[in-house]
Structures are given as structure tokens and as C-alpha cells.
Amino acid sequence: MSEAKMEKRKSSVPSHTGRSSLPPNFSNADEDEVPTMEAFGVIPRGISMKDYLEVQNVHLFKQTNEKNKQEHHTDRYYNRKLIIRRGQTFDIQIDFNRPYNPEKDQFWIEYVIGRYPQQSKGTYIPIPIVDKLEVGKWGAQITRNEYTSVTVTILSTPDCIVGKFRMYVAVLTPYGILRTIRNAETDTYILFNPWCKDDSVYMDDEQEIEEYVMNDVGVIFHGDVNNIKKRSWEYGQFEEQILDACLYLMDRAQLDLAGRGNPIKISRVGSAVINSKDDDGVIAGNWKNDYSFGVSPSAWTGSVDILLEYHSSGLPVKYGQCWVFAGVFNTFLRCLGIPARIITNYFSAHDNDANLRTDVYLDEDGKTNTSLTKDSIWNYHCWNEAWMTRPDLPVGFGGWQAVDATPQENSDGMFRCGPASVQAIKHGHACFQFDTPFIFSEVNSDIVYSRAMKDGSKVIEHVDKAYVGQKILTKQIGGDSPQDITDLYKFSEGTEEERLALEAALMYGVKKEIRDEDQQQSAPDTDMDFHADNAVFGSDFKVTLTFKNWSANLYTVSAFLTGHVVFYTGVLKSEFQNKNLKVTLEPSSSKSVEVLIKAHEYLSKLVEQASLHFFVTARINESKKIMAKQKIVILNVPELHIKVIGEKMVGSEMNILVEFTNPLKKALQNVALRLGGPGLMRTRTKVFGKIPMNSSLTWEQKCIPQRAGLRKLIATLDCETIRHVYGELELEILDNPL
């Protein structure tokens, strides 16, 4: 870390006040000098400390193919230092200047983290030599004593601080404690241990651990509930310098070192520091479609570049949206050893006051009143889940906890969200910390359609209780397909369990201005449906409105179709379609009306995710009844194609070809391509000034794979005209027999 950066961080540390005798200790990187000779008094003349036991060398067995990293599942980290997981034994070897005699010699091992080390805070850990190791206590047992070397097996506690420790070996002499000098080569990282039954992040399923801790590439689902799209994301938690970058985030969040053994605290401060809203955290959010001062959110291929840039500069990285916040947060959690996954909630309510209600206002004729309609429903929203026990909650509410780094609402003075027990969200226990009411509302809000009358009154016409939180997905274990986890967050609509969960939420303070008993409506005798053809970016497509009449009456319908270009957050940008329709419905009949949507109507107005929002309201003239439907249409964009030429083997060079064809009848300007893949190559970027209409480009890159096994290359294309263009290629890399 640069001196300038250290000084900047030190200057931001508040002066300590109150009764504490020491200042706050929230920097893993800062250190105090530890004396090599801690004398008990004046050392008599003529005494040489070299006459006593003296440490010559310490071996940590820290190579990737050695015992410690293999048994602790840390051999995948590109880090030459020892990395262990808490609550599990590891071995070290100490070489002395002479044979160790347990009858007269006494030594112990010390671990120190940060400044002002205190044993009571867990920042100074003296490890005694014991005859037998005891679970739950630090201890060291000599398992081999030959010549001038001893092998020591050390057991850490399952709740110790997670971070980078400095290591010393201390020898007791009659005149004082003789300690090894500060040696960065013996620095040791201690991480959470999901394999340890006594760790608060313990998981009992090896396949789940492999997916939620060890998998360094994930899949993020986006698009629309009826047109689910996916993209791969490089978490890269094992890549070089990423572990240090993740520890730096806790320093920036000013989380006291004593609290860094608690996954509840770490995930909560993580949800704040991943965004830059109020603490100059990792990622600056941008939902305005202008990315001229940074990188478009859709252009990132993963977390590595973002974390390394932030660790280097200390300044927020531009730009991110929900899936970028979630992707980087997932890297942070998995890197530290906390099981984590990304979930996607389709039609996610941003409920500012958590009143379980999103209002859509119509005028007296049934047209949308955009000046009154302020609430929005996100097409989808990504957040994270982290796995941990919750000793602060009643039994049964541990397991998956929802945490969200996207800055939406203020929680206890900062833009952060969670951890909220998913089980508590499902059962409506909104009183359980943290931010449970907000997430409950994201998946359970009603959409209330009201008619705003000219006299200022508002009349509720329709309540849609099933639109929000229609589907909640995560990546399946061991594959790239979606796993539907909606039932983990909510009971099926209309069931007794769902009613009880809502009653619990209301009892615990969640507001609901319209009670279900106020929503009783007679069975409808008309209905309306909306269907869109497969819509391809840059092409015309059709939408079809179908009106149904189940009654014995003849009805005439006045319908209004509006089309808006929208951000994926549901915020309207501009209108591109406005059509009035008149339909006559014979008794017990249905009628369909097709509307052609031309490419030139929407192309010039498109934003980030090529999302079109259609809103249809229809008035039955005879009964004055209002029907309303919303529909999101995600335009299908072209893909990047990746090919590999050459031997797919560790240490052997191979050629990668990325191909793209411009489908539009106009040239694309300033096109940026990115390509990367963990274990294969660091992300590289190339900018092409122009791609003429209907023409193709090929980008060739060379790489030398570093890791064997099933790996993935991920590519993105980004320009102002078209975004969210992805490509990926899974390939098996062979181990090099040499």
C-alpha cells in the first residue's frame, strides 16, 4: 500500500474518545513494532542470549501442493503466503540453533493483527505448547522433535478474527523473552471455514461448499420473467491480490478488528462499502445511461478489475448497477470463506415506505397519469445471500441471509441492506434485524391501479397481488441453469400460510394501507391479455391484445396502448408508442388486435438494457370497468462468438478468437470489447473505432492457461448504441504432464 494512501487513511481515523484506553483498531494493514527482546530487567554483563534456544528458521508448508493449503482448501489462491481456515489444525516446522529440550526449554507461537494488540480482543494470540489439543481453544502440540527441528501442529479457534496475521516465535529465557524478528514471509491469512462444524458459516453439503465458496465463475440472471436471460460473471476470488483487496474493504469500512470473526458484522459492513453512496466505497452507481466518465455497467466481465482498481486508487470505480454490486459482493464473501450466491427477483418492488403498495394512477378515461405515478417496479433486481448462523435471532432463522449492496434505502444512517433471514422474510417476521421489512416488501407488494378523478379524489379500480416477486432465481449447483427459489421467500399466493405470513408482517409493523378484506371484488365478466412476438434488436415486431367477454352482454371497449423505453429499474425514459383502439365484443366471445411496432420508433430512444414497457388500459364503456396490463419486452441482442485454436493445456499458448456481426443498418462507433477468464487470462480490453453496418469483426488474443479443469472465457461488447452483448465459452484445460 502506498505511503500517500496510508496517510490519507490515517488522517480519516477519528480521535478516540470515551473510556477506552486505546484508539479504535480497524486497520489490518497497520502494525505496531513488536520487540525482539523483551527484557525482565537489566541483563547482566557477559551474558549472551545466543547461549539460549534461538529460532533459526520457520517453515509454514505454504506451497500449493503442500499439506496445509491442500487440507484447508486454499490451494487455489494465487498467493504465496500461508492461508488457513479457522477451527482446523495446520503444521509448521521450527528450526532452532540446537536440539529442543522440553524439560528446560520453553517457547510459544504468537499471532498479532493490526495495532494495539490485546489478548482480550483476539488481536494478540499467544499459543501455548500443550500435551493435547482441545477443540475451541488455541493450542500447539509438538508432533515431531528431531535434531534441531520440531514440527508443531496448531489448532485455531472456530470463531477467531479473519484477516492477515503477523507471526512470531517467542522463547523464554531467564532474562526475558527472545522473539523472532518481523518477517513478512511468515504472515498468515486466516479465513472462515465452512467445513468446520463449529464455525458460524458451516455447511454440511460438500457440493454446496464447492458451488458457494469455491466456484470462481457464476451466472447472473436478468431480462424478463417471460424471457429469462443469463450472463456469466467472473468472481475471481482466488486471483492474485484479490484477498488483500477484500481485507482492505473491511479497513475502509472501519470495521473494528475484534468484530472480524463475525459474518453478521462483515456482511453488513460489506453491503455498505461495496457501494460508494455515502462512504466512497468500491462502486459508483449510475442509472442515467451516460457512462462517458467510466465503464458501462454491462461492459464488466467480472469483479477482479473493479476490486484491483479500488485497492490501488482508493477511489470509487465507475460504474455499476445491481448485478455489478451483487457480483463484487459475492467475490468479497466467497474470498473470505463465507458461502454466498446471487439471486434475481423478477418484478422487484422498490417500496420506499415499506407499505406493500405500488401505485399506478389512471385518468378518468383510463390513460396512465404519468405525473401522479411515481412508484416503479424493477424488471428484475439482484442481491446476494450469505450463509451463516444467527445467534442474535431465535432458533431456526439461520441459514441463508439476504444482503444487498445496491444503494436503495438508508439503513441505520448508511446505504446498506441486511443481513435479513430469508426464513424470517418468508414468515413475515419483520421485527428481526436487519432490514427485513424492506426485502419483504420487495417480493410481496401489491400494484394498486387507481383512477384519479377531476375533483381530486382517487378511486381504486384494480389490485394486482401477483405481479411483484413473480420468480426468484439463483444458479443451480454444478450447472448454469436457473434454480427457482421463490418458495424460500414467499408462500404460494392465496394459501393459508401466505395469509398468516402477511398477518405476521402487519403485526410486526409493516404497513398495508389496503387490507385484503377491502379488496373483495365480484367475479369479472371480461378480461384482457397481452402477447409480444419474439422481439429482435433493430427489427419490427408485433404485439397482440386479446379481449375476452364471458357475459351475455354486448360490450364496446376503448383501449389505450402506450409504449415507453424504460430503464430496468422501471423508470420511464421516453414514450415511443401511443395508440387508441376501439373494440366491439360480442357476448361470450374474444377478439384480438395486432399492433406493429417499428424499429425506427424505438431505436433512437433505447437505453442500457433494451427494455420496452407496454402499458394497456381498457375501459368497458357500458359498465365503466377498467382493465389494466403491463408488459416488459426485452429486445434480443446479438451474441459474441468465441473460438479457441491450439492446445488447451496448462502452460501452452492458445489463440482466442472473438467474433461479432453488426446487425443494424447503421455503423457502430467506439466499440469496446473485453475478454477474460479466471485461471486462463486477466481481462483485456480493445476499442474498435467503427463497425460498419452488417459487417463483422474478429479480435484475436493469445493466452497461456494457468489452471487445469473446466474453465470459462467471458467476453462483452459495449458501445452507446447497443449494450449487454455477451459471449462465453466453456473449455476443459488439461494438466501439463511435464
XYZ file of C-alpha atoms in Angstrom, residues 390 393-397 401 419-441 444 489 491 497-498 500-510:
46
model
C -27.910 -16.099 13.511
C -32.263 -14.341 16.393
C -34.456 -17.176 17.708
C -33.573 -20.725 16.711
C -34.481 -21.564 13.116
C -33.606 -18.289 11.412
C -29.422 -14.318 4.810
C -28.364 -9.477 6.599
C -32.050 -10.412 6.766
C -33.024 -14.011 7.425
C -34.720 -15.460 4.331
C -36.784 -17.638 6.645
C -37.925 -14.515 8.520
C -38.850 -12.814 5.231
C -40.957 -15.803 4.192
C -42.829 -15.988 7.502
C -43.337 -12.238 7.830
C -41.180 -11.818 10.932
C -40.393 -8.226 10.050
C -39.185 -7.435 13.576
C -35.957 -9.413 13.067
C -32.905 -7.373 12.094
C -31.693 -6.273 9.622
C -33.982 -4.568 7.032
C -36.432 -7.476 6.866
C -39.483 -5.221 6.152
C -37.804 -3.700 3.083
C -36.980 -7.059 1.494
C -40.392 -8.468 2.469
C -41.935 -5.575 0.523
C -44.749 -9.013 -1.690
C -39.066 -16.207 0.100
C -45.751 -18.878 0.223
C -49.657 -19.838 5.000
C -49.368 -16.742 2.825
C -50.546 -15.869 8.088
C -47.171 -14.528 6.898
C -48.842 -11.267 5.852
C -50.647 -11.003 9.184
C -47.335 -11.543 10.986
C -45.673 -8.796 8.931
C -48.539 -6.413 9.708
C -48.355 -7.280 13.398
C -44.618 -6.527 13.390
C -45.078 -3.098 11.849
C -45.168 -3.494 8.065
